[in-house]
PDB file of C-alpha atoms in Angstrom:
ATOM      1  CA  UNK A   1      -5.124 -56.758  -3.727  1.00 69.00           C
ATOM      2  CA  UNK A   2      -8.695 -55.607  -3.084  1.00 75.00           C
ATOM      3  CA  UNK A   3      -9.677 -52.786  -1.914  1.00 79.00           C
ATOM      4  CA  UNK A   4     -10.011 -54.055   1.427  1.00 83.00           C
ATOM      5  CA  UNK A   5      -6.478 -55.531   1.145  1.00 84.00           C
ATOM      6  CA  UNK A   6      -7.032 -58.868   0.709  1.00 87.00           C
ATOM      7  CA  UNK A   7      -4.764 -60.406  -1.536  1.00 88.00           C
ATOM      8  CA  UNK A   8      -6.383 -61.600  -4.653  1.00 88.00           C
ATOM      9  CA  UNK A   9      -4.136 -63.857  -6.366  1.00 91.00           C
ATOM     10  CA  UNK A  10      -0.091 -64.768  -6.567  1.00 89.00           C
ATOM     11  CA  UNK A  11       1.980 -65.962  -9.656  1.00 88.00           C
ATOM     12  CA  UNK A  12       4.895 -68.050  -9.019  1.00 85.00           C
ATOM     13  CA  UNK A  13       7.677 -67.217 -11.564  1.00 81.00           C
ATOM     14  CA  UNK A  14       9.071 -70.403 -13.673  1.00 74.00           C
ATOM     15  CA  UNK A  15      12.344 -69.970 -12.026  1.00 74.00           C
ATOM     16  CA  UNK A  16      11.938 -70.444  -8.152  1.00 72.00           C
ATOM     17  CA  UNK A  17      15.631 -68.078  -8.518  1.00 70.00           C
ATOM     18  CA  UNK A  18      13.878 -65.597  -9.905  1.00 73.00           C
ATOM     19  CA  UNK A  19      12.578 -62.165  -8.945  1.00 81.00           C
ATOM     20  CA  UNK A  20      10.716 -58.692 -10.309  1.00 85.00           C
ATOM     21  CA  UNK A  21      12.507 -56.000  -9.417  1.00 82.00           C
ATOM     22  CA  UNK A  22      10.648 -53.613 -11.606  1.00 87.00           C
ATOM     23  CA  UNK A  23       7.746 -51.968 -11.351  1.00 92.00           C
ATOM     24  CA  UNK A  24       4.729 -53.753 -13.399  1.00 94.00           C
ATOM     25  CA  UNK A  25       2.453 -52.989 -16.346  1.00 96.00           C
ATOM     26  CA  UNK A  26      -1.100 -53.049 -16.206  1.00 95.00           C
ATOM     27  CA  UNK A  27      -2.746 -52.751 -20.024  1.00 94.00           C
ATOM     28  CA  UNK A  28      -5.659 -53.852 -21.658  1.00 90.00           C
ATOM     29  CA  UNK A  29      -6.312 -56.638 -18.904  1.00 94.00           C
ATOM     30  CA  UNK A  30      -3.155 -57.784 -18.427  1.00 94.00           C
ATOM     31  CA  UNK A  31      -0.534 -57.392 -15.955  1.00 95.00           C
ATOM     32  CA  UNK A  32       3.114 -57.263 -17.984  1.00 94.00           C
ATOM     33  CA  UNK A  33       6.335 -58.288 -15.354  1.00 92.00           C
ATOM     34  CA  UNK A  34       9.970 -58.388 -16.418  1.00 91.00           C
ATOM     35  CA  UNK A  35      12.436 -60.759 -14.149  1.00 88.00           C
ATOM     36  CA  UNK A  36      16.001 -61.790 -13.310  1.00 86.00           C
ATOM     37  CA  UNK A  37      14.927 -65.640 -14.235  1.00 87.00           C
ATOM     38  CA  UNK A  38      15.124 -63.492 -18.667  1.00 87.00           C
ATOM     39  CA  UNK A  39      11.309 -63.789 -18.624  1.00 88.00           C
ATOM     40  CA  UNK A  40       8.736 -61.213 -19.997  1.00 90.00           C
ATOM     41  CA  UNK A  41       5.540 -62.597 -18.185  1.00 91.00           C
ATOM     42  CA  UNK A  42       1.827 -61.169 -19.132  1.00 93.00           C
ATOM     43  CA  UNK A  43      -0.468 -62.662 -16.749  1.00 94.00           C
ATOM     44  CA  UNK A  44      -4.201 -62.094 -16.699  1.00 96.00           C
ATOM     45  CA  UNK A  45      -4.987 -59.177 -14.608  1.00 94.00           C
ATOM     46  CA  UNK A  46      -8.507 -60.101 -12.911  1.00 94.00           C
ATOM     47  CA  UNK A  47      -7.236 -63.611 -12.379  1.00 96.00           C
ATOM     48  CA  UNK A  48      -3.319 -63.555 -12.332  1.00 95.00           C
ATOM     49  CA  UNK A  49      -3.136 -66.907 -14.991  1.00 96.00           C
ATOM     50  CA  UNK A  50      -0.213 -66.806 -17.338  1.00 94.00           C
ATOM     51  CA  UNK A  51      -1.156 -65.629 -20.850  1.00 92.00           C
ATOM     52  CA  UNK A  52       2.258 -66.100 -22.464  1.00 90.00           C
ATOM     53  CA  UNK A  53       5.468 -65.661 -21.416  1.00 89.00           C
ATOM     54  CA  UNK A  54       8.729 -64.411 -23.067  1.00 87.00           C
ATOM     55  CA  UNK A  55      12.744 -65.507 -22.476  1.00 86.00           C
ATOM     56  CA  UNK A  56      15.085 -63.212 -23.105  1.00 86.00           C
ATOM     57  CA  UNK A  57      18.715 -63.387 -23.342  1.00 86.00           C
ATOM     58  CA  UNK A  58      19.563 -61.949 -20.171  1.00 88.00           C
ATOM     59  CA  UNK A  59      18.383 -60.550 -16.570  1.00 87.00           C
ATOM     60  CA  UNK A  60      15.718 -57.798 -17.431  1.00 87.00           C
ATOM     61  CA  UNK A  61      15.637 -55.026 -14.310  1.00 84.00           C
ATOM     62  CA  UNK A  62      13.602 -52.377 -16.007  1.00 88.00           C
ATOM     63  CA  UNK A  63      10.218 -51.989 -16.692  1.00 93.00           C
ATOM     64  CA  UNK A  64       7.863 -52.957 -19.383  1.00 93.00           C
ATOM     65  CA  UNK A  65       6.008 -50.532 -21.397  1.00 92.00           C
ATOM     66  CA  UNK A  66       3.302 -50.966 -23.388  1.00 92.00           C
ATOM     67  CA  UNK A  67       1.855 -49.031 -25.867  1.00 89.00           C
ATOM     68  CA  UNK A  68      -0.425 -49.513 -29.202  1.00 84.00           C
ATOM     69  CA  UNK A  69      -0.747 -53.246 -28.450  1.00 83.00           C
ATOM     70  CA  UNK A  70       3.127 -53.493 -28.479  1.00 87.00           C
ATOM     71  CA  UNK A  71       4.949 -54.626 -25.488  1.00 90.00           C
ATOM     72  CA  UNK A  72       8.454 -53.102 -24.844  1.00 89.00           C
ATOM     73  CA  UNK A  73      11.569 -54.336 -22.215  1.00 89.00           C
ATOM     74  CA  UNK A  74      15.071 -53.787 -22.006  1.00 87.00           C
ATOM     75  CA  UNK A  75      16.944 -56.978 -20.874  1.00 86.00           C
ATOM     76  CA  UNK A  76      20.411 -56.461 -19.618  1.00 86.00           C
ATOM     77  CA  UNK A  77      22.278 -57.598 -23.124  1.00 78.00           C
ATOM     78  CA  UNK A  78      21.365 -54.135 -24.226  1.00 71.00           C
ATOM     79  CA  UNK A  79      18.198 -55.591 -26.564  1.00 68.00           C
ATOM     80  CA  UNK A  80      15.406 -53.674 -26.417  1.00 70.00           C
ATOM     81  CA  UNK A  81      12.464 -55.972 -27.358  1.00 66.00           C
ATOM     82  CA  UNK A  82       8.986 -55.715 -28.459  1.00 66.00           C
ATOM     83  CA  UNK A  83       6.149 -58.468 -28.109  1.00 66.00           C
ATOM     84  CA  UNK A  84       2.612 -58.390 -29.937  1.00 62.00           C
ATOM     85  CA  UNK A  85       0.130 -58.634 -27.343  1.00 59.00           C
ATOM     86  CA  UNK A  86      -1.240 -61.552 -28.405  1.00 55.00           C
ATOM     87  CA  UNK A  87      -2.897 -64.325 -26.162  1.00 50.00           C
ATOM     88  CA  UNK A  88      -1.036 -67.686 -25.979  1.00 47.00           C
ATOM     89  CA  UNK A  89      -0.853 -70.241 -23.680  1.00 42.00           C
TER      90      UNK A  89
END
């Protein structure tokens, strides 16, 4: 959103039966979102396109954390997992 409130841009998830239920990440840019379709997302914070994305084994209802460059989640199989932030496509 802007600061007026106007929405400035949406990311539809790869799974249409998926959802964030999490709070998000915002780091160096990028905007980091964990989902129930096992997908670590990092999306491009000024213009919300996909950077890379991540599956996991299993749901992930927590939130990411990033720190040093390093991108943390817990997915529900009890794997804690950490992703370079590096750019992809």
């Amino acid at each position: 959103m802007t600061q007026m409130g106007v929405q400035k841009w949406r990311f539809a998830l790869s799974n249409p039966a998926g959802y964030v239920n999490s709070t998000l990440a915002i780091a160096n840019g990028m905007v980091y979102a964990c989902s129930f379709d096992k997908m670590v997302y990092a999306l491009d914070v000024q213009t919300g396109v996909k950077k890379w994305e991540f599956a996991t084994a299993n749901i992930i209802n927590s939130s990411p954390a990033v720190a040093d460059g390093i991108v943390y989640v817990k997915s529900n199989d009890a794997c804690c997992i950490a992703r370079p932030e590096v750019q992809q496509q």
